[in-house]
Coordinates of C-alpha atoms in Angstrom, one line a residue:
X1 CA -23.1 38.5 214.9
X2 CA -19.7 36.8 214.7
X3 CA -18.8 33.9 216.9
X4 CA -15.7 33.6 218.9
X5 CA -15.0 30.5 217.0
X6 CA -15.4 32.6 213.7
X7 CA -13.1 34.9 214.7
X8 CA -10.2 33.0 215.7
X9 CA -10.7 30.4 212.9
X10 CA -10.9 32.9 210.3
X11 CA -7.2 34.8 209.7
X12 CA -8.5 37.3 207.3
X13 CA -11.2 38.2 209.8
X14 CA -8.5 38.8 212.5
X15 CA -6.6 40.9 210.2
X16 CA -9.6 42.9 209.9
X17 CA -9.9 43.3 213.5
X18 CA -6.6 43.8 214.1
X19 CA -6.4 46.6 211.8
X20 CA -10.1 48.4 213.1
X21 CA -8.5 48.1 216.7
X22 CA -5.2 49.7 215.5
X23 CA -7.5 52.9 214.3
X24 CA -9.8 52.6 217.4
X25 CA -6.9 52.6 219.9
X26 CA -5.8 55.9 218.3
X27 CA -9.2 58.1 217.9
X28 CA -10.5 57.5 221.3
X29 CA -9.0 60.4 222.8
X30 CA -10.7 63.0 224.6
X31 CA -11.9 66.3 223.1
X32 CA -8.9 68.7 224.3
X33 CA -6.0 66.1 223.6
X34 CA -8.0 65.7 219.9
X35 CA -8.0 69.7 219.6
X36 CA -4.1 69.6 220.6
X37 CA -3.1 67.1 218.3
X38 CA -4.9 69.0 215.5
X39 CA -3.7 72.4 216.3
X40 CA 0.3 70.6 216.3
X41 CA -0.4 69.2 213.1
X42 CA -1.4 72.9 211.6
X43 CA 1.8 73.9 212.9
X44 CA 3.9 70.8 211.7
X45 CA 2.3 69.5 209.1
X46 CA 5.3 67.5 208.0
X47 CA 4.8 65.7 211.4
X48 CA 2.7 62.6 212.5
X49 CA -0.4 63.4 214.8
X50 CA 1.0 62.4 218.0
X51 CA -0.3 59.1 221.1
X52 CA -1.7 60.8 224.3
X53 CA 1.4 58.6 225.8
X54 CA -0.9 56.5 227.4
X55 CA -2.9 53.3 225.9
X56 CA -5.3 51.2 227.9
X57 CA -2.8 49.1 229.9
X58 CA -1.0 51.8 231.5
X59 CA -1.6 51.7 235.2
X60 CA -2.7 55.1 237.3
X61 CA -0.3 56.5 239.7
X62 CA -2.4 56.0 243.0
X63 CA -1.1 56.5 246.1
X64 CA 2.0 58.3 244.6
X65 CA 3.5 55.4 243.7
X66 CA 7.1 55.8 241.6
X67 CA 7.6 53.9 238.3
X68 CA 10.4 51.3 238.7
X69 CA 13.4 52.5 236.4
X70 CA 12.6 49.5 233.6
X71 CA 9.1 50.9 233.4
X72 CA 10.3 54.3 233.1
X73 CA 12.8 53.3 230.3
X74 CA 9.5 51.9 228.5
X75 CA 7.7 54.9 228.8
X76 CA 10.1 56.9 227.2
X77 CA 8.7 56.0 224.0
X78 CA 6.3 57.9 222.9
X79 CA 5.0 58.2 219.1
X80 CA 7.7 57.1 216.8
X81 CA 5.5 56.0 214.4
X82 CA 1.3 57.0 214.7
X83 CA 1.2 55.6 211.2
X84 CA -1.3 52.2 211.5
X85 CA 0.8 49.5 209.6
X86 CA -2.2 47.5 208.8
X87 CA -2.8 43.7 208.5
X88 CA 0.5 41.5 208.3
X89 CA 1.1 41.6 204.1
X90 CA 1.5 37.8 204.8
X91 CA 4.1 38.0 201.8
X92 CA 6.1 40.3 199.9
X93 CA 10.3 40.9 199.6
X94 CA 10.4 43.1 203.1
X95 CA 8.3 39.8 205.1
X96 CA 10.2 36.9 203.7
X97 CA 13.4 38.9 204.5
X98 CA 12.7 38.6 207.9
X99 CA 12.3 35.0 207.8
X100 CA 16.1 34.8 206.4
X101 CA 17.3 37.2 209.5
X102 CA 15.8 35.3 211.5
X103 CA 16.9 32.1 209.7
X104 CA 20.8 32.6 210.5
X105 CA 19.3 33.8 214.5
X106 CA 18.1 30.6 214.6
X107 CA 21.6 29.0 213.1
X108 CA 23.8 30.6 215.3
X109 CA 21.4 30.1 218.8
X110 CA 19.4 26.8 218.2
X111 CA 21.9 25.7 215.4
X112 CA 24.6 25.9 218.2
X113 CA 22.4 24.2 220.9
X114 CA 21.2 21.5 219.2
X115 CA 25.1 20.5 218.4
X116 CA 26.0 20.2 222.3
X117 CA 26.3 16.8 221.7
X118 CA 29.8 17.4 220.0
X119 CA 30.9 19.1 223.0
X120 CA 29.4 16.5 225.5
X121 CA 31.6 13.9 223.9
X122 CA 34.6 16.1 223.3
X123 CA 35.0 18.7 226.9
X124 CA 35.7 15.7 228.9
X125 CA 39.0 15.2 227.0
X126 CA 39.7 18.9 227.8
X127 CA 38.0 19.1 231.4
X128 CA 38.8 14.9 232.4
X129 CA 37.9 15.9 236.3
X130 CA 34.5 16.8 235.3
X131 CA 30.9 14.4 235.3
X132 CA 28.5 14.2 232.8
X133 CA 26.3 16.6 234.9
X134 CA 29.0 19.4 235.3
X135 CA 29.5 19.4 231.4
X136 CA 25.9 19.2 230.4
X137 CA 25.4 21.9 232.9
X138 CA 27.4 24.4 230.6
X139 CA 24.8 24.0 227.1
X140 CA 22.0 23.9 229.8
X141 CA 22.7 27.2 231.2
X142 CA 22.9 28.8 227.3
X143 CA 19.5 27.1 227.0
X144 CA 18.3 29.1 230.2
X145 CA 19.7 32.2 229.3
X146 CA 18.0 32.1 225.9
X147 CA 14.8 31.8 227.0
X148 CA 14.9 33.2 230.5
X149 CA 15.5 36.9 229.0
X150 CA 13.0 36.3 226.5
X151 CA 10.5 38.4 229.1
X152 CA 12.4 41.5 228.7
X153 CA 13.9 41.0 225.3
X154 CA 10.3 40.8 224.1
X155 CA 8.7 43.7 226.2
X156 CA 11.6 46.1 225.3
X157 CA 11.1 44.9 221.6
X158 CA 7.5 45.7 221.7
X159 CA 8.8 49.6 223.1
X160 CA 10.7 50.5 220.4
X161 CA 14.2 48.6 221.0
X162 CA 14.5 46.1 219.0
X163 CA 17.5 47.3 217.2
X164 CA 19.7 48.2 219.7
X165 CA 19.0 44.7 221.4
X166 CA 19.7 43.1 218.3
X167 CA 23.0 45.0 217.9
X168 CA 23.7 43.6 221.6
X169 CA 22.5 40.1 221.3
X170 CA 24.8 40.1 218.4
X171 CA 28.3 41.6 220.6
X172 CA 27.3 38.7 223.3
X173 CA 27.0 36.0 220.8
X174 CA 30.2 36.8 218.7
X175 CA 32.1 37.5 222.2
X176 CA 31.3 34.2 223.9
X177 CA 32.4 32.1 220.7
X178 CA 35.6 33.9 220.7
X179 CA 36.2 33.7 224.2
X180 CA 35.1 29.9 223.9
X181 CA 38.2 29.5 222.1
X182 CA 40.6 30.4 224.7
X183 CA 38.9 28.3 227.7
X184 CA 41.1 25.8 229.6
X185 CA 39.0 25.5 232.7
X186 CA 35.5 24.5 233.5
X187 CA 34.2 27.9 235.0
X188 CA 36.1 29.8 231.7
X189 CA 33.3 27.4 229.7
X190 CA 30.9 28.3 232.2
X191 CA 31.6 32.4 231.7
X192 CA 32.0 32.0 228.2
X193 CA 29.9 29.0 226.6
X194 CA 27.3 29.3 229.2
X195 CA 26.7 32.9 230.0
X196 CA 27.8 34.8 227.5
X197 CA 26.7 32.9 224.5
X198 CA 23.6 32.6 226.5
X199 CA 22.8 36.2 227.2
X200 CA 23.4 36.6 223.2
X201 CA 20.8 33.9 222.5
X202 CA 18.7 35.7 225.1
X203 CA 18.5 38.6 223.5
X204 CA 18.5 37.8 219.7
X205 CA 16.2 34.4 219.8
X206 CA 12.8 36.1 221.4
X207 CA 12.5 39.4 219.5
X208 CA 13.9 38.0 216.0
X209 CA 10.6 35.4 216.3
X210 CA 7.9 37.8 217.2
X211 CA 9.1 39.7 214.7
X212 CA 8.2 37.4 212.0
X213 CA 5.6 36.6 213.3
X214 CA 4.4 40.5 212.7
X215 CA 4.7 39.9 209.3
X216 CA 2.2 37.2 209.1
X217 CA -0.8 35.6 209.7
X218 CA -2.5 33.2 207.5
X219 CA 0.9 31.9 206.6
X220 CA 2.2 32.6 210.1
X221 CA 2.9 28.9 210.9
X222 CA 4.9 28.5 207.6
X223 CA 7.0 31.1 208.1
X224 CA 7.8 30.4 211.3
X225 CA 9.0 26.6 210.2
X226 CA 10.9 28.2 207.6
X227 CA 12.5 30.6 210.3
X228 CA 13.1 28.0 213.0
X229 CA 14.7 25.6 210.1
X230 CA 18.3 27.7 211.3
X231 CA 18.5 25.1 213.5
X232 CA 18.9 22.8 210.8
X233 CA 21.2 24.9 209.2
X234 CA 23.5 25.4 212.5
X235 CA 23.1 21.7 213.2
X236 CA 24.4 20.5 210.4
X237 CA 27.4 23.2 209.8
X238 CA 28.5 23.4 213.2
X239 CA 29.0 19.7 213.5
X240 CA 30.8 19.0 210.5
X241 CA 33.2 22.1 210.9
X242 CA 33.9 20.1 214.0
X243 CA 34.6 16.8 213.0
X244 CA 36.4 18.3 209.8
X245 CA 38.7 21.0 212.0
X246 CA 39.5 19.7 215.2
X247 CA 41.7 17.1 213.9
X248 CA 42.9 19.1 212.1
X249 CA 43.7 22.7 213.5
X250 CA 42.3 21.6 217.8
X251 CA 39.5 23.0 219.6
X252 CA 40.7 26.7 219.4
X253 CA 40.9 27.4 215.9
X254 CA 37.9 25.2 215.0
X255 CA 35.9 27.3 218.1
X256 CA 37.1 31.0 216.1
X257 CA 36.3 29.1 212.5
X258 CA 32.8 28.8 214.0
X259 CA 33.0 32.3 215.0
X260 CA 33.9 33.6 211.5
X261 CA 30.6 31.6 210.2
X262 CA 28.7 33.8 212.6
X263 CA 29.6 36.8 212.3
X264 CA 29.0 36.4 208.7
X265 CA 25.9 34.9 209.0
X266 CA 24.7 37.7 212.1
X267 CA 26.0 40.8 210.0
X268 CA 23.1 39.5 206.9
X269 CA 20.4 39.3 210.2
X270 CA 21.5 42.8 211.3
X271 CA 21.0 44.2 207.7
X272 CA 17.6 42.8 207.0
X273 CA 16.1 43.3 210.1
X274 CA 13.2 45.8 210.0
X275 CA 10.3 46.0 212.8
X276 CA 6.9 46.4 211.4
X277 CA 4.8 47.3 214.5
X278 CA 4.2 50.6 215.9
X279 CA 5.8 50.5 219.6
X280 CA 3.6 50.1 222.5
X281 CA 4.3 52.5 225.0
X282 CA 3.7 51.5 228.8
X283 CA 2.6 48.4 230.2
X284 CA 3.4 45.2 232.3
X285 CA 6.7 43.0 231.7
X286 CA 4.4 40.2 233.0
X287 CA 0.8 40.1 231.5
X288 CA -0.4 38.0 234.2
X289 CA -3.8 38.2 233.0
X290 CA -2.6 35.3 230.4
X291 CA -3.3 33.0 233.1
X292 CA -6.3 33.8 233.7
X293 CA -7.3 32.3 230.7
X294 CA -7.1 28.4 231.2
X295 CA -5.6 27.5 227.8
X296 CA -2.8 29.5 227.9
X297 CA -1.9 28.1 231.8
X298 CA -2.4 24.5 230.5
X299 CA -0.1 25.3 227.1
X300 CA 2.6 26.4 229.1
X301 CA 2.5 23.8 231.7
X302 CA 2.6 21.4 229.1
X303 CA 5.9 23.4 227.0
X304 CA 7.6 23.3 230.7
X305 CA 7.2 19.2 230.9
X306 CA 8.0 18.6 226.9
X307 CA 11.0 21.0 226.9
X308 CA 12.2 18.9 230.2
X309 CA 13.1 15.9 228.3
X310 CA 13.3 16.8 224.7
X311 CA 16.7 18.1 224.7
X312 CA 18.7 14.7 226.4
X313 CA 19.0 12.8 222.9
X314 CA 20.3 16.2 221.2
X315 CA 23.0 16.4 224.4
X316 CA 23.6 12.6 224.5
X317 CA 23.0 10.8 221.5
X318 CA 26.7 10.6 220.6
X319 CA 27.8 9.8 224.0
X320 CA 25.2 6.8 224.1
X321 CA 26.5 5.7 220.5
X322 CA 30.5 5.1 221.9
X323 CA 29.8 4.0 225.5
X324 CA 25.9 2.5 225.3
X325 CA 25.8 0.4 222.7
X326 CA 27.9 -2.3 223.8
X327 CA 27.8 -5.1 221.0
X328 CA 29.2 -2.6 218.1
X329 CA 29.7 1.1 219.4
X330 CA 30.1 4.0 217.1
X331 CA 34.1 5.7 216.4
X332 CA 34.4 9.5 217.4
X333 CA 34.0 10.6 214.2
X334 CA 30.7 8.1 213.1
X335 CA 28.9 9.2 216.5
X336 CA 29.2 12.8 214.6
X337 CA 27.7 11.5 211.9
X338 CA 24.7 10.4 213.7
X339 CA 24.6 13.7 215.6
X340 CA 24.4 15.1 211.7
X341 CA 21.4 12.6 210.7
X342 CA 19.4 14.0 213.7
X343 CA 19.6 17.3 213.1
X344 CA 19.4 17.4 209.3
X345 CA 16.1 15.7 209.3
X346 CA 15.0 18.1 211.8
X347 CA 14.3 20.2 209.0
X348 CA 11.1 17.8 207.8
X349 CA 9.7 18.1 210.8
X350 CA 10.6 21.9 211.0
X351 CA 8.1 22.6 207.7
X352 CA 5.9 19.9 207.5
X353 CA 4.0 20.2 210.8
X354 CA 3.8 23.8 210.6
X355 CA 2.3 23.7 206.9
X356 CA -0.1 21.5 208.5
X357 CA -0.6 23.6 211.4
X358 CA -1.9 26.7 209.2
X359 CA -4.5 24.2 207.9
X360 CA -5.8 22.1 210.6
X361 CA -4.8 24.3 213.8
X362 CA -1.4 24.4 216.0
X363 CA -2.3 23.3 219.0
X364 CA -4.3 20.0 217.1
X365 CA -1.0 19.0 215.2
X366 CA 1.6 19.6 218.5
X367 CA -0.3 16.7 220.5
X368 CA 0.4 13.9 218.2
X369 CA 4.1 15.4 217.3
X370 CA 4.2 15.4 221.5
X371 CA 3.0 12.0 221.7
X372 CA 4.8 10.4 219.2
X373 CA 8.4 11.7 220.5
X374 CA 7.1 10.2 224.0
X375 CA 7.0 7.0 222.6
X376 CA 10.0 7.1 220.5
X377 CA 11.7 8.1 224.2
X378 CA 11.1 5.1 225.7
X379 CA 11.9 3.1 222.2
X380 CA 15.4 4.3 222.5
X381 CA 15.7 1.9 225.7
X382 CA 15.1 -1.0 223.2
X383 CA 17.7 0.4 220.4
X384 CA 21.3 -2.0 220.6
X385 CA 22.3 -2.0 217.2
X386 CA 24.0 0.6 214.9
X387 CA 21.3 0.0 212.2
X388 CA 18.3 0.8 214.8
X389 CA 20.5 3.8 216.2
X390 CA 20.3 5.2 212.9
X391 CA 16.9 4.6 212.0
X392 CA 15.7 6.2 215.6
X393 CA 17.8 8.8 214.9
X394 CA 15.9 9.8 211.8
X395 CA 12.5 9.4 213.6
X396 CA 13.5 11.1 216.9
X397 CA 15.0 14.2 214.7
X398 CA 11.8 14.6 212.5
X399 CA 9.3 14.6 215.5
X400 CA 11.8 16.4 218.0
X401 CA 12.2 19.1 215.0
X402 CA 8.2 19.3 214.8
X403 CA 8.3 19.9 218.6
X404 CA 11.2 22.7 218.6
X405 CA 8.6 24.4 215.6
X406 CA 5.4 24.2 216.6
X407 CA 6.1 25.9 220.2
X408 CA 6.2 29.4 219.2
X409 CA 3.6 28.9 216.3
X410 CA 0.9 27.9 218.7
X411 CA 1.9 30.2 221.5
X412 CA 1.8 33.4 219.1
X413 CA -1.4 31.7 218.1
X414 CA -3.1 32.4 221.3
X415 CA -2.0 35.9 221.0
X416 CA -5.3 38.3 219.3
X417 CA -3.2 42.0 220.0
X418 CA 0.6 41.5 217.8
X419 CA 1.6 44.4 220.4
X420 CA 1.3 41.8 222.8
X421 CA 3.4 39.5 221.1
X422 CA 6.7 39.9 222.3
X423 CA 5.4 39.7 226.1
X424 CA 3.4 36.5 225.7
X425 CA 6.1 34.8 224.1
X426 CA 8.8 35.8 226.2
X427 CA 6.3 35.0 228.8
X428 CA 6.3 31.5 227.9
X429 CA 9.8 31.2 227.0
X430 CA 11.2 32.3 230.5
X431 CA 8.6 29.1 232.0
X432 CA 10.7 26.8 229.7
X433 CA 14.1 28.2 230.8
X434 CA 13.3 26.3 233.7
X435 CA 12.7 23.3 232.0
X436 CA 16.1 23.3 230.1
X437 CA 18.3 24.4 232.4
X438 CA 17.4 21.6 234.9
X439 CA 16.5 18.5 232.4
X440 CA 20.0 17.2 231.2
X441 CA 21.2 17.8 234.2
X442 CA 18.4 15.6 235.8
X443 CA 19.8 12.9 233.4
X444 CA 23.0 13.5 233.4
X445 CA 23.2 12.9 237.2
X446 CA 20.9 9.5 236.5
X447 CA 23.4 8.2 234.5
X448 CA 26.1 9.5 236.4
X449 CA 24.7 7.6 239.3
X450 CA 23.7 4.3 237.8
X451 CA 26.0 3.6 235.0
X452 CA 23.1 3.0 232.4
X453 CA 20.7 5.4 230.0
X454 CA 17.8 3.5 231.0
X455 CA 16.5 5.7 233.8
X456 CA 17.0 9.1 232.0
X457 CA 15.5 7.7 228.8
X458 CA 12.4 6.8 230.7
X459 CA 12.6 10.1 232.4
X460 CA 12.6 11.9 229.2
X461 CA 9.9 10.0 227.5
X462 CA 7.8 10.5 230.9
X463 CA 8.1 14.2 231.1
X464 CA 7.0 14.7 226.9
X465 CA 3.9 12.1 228.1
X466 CA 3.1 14.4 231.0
X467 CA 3.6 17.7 228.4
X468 CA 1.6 16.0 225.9
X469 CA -1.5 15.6 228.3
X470 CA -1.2 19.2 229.0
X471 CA -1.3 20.2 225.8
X472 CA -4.7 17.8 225.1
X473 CA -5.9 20.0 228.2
X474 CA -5.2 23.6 226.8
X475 CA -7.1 21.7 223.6
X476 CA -10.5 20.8 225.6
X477 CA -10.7 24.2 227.4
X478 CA -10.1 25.6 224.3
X479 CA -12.8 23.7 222.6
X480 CA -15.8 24.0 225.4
X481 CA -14.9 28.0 225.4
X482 CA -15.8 28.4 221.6
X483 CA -18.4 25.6 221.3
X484 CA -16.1 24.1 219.0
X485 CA -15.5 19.7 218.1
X486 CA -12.8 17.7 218.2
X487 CA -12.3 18.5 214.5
X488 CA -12.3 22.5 215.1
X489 CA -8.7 24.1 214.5
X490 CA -7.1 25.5 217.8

């Protein structure tokens, strides 16, 4: 008999699994529904045999209790597709498609968010009244939004409705860059910048990665990186359209340039889009018997505490390079440039940990990544010149990068049932939102209040220590629940 270690540490094992459970989950039905189904397929032989409408997380109706109207939606889907899609094909023209839609998601969401920076330099000469909190506030709350809808963006995706989500997340995104563009006041960035682009991440960013992830499994990790590398992309366009156009043409015509590059980019996504997984019909929005199982509770814990600090350099990194360095501070336009060196080496660390995640384990690769942007954190306090800006830069971008990767890669890792998918990782995703929509904020207001980087540079390396010890937690009960060593791949 297997082990539990075997399983999980073999991926053509689960895909044999996954595909017996797939045909197990559809025979066990009793006698009269079997006779039904047969006797409708004699009649409509053109038609697939059709679910029972229930699978084994629906919940009784005791007590006559009514469904809530989200779980009703939910349950309208029934059958669409009875046909078992089988192991991920790990491969093939119809996977790697998805990796490019999801690709220019990533772009147009994380691309976006990790050049805030651009806008925390530039909104103050636009909104002068305002503090560094107030501004940082406005790419914090997009940040929320993005992963705080990932709950229901992911359940509705696992029901059936991905595409007209995706059609949505796309209207919000395009309609909050637009409107971007003719904000003069802080609460029109708020409505527009933060909310609505937000509620467009939200509902593109969650659904568009567990749909990848659908489509793979021993290259999983891979793809993933090669999927979450839109960042790069996005960081690096976004930024120099900006330090190209706004001289040129001012903040409203550069915004609606930006906007052009999206739609483009979000009209490819929409086209190449294709879900692979047969809907799952009822069950919870919240699986809370995920934290039941210690791992998972420690890996999130961990995720909420890393995500806390890693975004301040991304948000503040230019700021720092005009009014921090004091012996030789950066020019407008070179404090973009640094901005750009940050997020184009991103990429290394967007491939390169994941490659070696598929080879050595997820969860064994994150804590060093974790551990080693910690340290870099608390380097920056040390950094004066513009030579050791640059250098830090390139270190901070490459681990930072790995960290931004390897989240959903070892979350969807602890996931056995791909019908799950979606919920797990929007599970996880809505603990972060937390996380970002409070942590530049938090040091923001530290600087704000004492004139220096110092404190919310140590607060950001503190709060990626405290995430990577949570991660080395999820690792050890991990390890003592499958007999594995140190060396075993988690």
């Amino acid at each position: 008999m297997a082990t539990e270690h075997d399983r999980q540490s073999d991926p053509e094992k689960q895909s044999q699994q996954y595909a017996s459970g797939e045909m197990e989950s559809r025979t066990a039905q009793s006698p009269d529904k079997r006779a039904t189904s047969s006797t409708r397929a004699e009649h409509h032989p053109s038609l697939p045999e059709a679910d029972d409408g229930h699978d084994d997380e629906s919940s009784s109706d005791e007590g006559g209790d009514q469904p809530s109207i989200l779980d009703r939606v939910l349950s309208r889907v029934t059958s669409r597709s009875s046909v078992d899609p089988g192991p991920p094909p790990d491969g093939g023209m119809q996977a790697w498609s998805q990796c490019i839609a999801g690709h220019f998601v990533i772009s147009n969401s994380w691309g976006f968010i990790n050049s805030f920076g651009v806008w925390q330099d530039y909104l103050p000469t636009l909104l002068p009244e305002r503090s560094d909190f107030e501004i940082s506030f406005i790419g914090s709350l997009t940040v929320f939004l993005l992963f705080f809808l990932g709950t229901f963006t992911g359940r509705l995706a696992d029901a059936g409705y991905f595409r007209p989500i995706f059609l949505l997340g796309s209207f919000f995104q395009l309609l909050g860059i637009f409107m971007t563009s003719l904000c003069t006041k802080y609460w029109h960035f708020m409505l527009a910048q933060g909310i609505c682009i937000g509620i467009g991440n939200g509902l593109l960013f969650c659904p568009s990665l567990a749909l990848v992830s659908t489509y793979f499994l021993k290259r999983r990790a891979v793809a993933i990186g090669l999927t979450a590398a839109g960042s790069v992309t996005g960081g690096l366009i976004f930024p120099i359209m900006a330090r190209e156009l706004l001289p040129r043409i001012g903040f409203p015509w550069t915004i609606r340039a930006i906007g052009l590059v999206q739609l483009a980019s979000l009209a490819i996504s929409n086209s190449l889009a294709k879900p692979r997984i047969r809907p799952r019909k009822t069950g919870p929005i919240v699986e809370l018997a995920a934290f039941r199982e210690l791992e998972y509770t420690f890996y999130v814990t961990g995720a909420f505490c890393f995500f806390w600090g890693v975004y301040f350099a991304f948000y503040y990194l230019a700021r720092f390079s005009r009014d921090g360095l004091e012996k030789d501070p950066f020019s407008f336009d070179s404090s973009l440039n640094l901005l750009l060196v940050m997020n184009g080496v991103g990429l290394t660390g967007r491939i390169i940990p994941n490659f070696l995640a598929d080879r050595f384990g997820a969860v064994n690769i994150f804590i060093p990544i974790c551990g080693v942007t910690s340290l870099l954190s608390f380097c920056w306090i040390a950094v004066d010149t513009q030579g050791a800006l640059y250098a830090w830069a390139v270190l901070y971008g490459i681990f930072a990068g790995g960290i931004q990767s390897l989240f959903p890669v070892a979350l969807s890792f602890l996931t056995t049932d791909l019908r799950k998918l979606g919920v797990r990782m929007g599970m996880g995703f809505t603990i972060v939102s937390f996380a970002v929509l409070t942590g530049p904020p938090i040091a923001g207001s530290i600087i704000d209040s004492t004139g220096s980087y110092v404190g919310a540079q140590a607060f950001s390396g503190a709060s990626l220590a405290l995430g990577c010890f949570f991660l080395l937690c999820s690792k050890i009960v991990k390890m003592r629940k499958t007999g594995m060593g140190w060396r075993g791949k988690i």
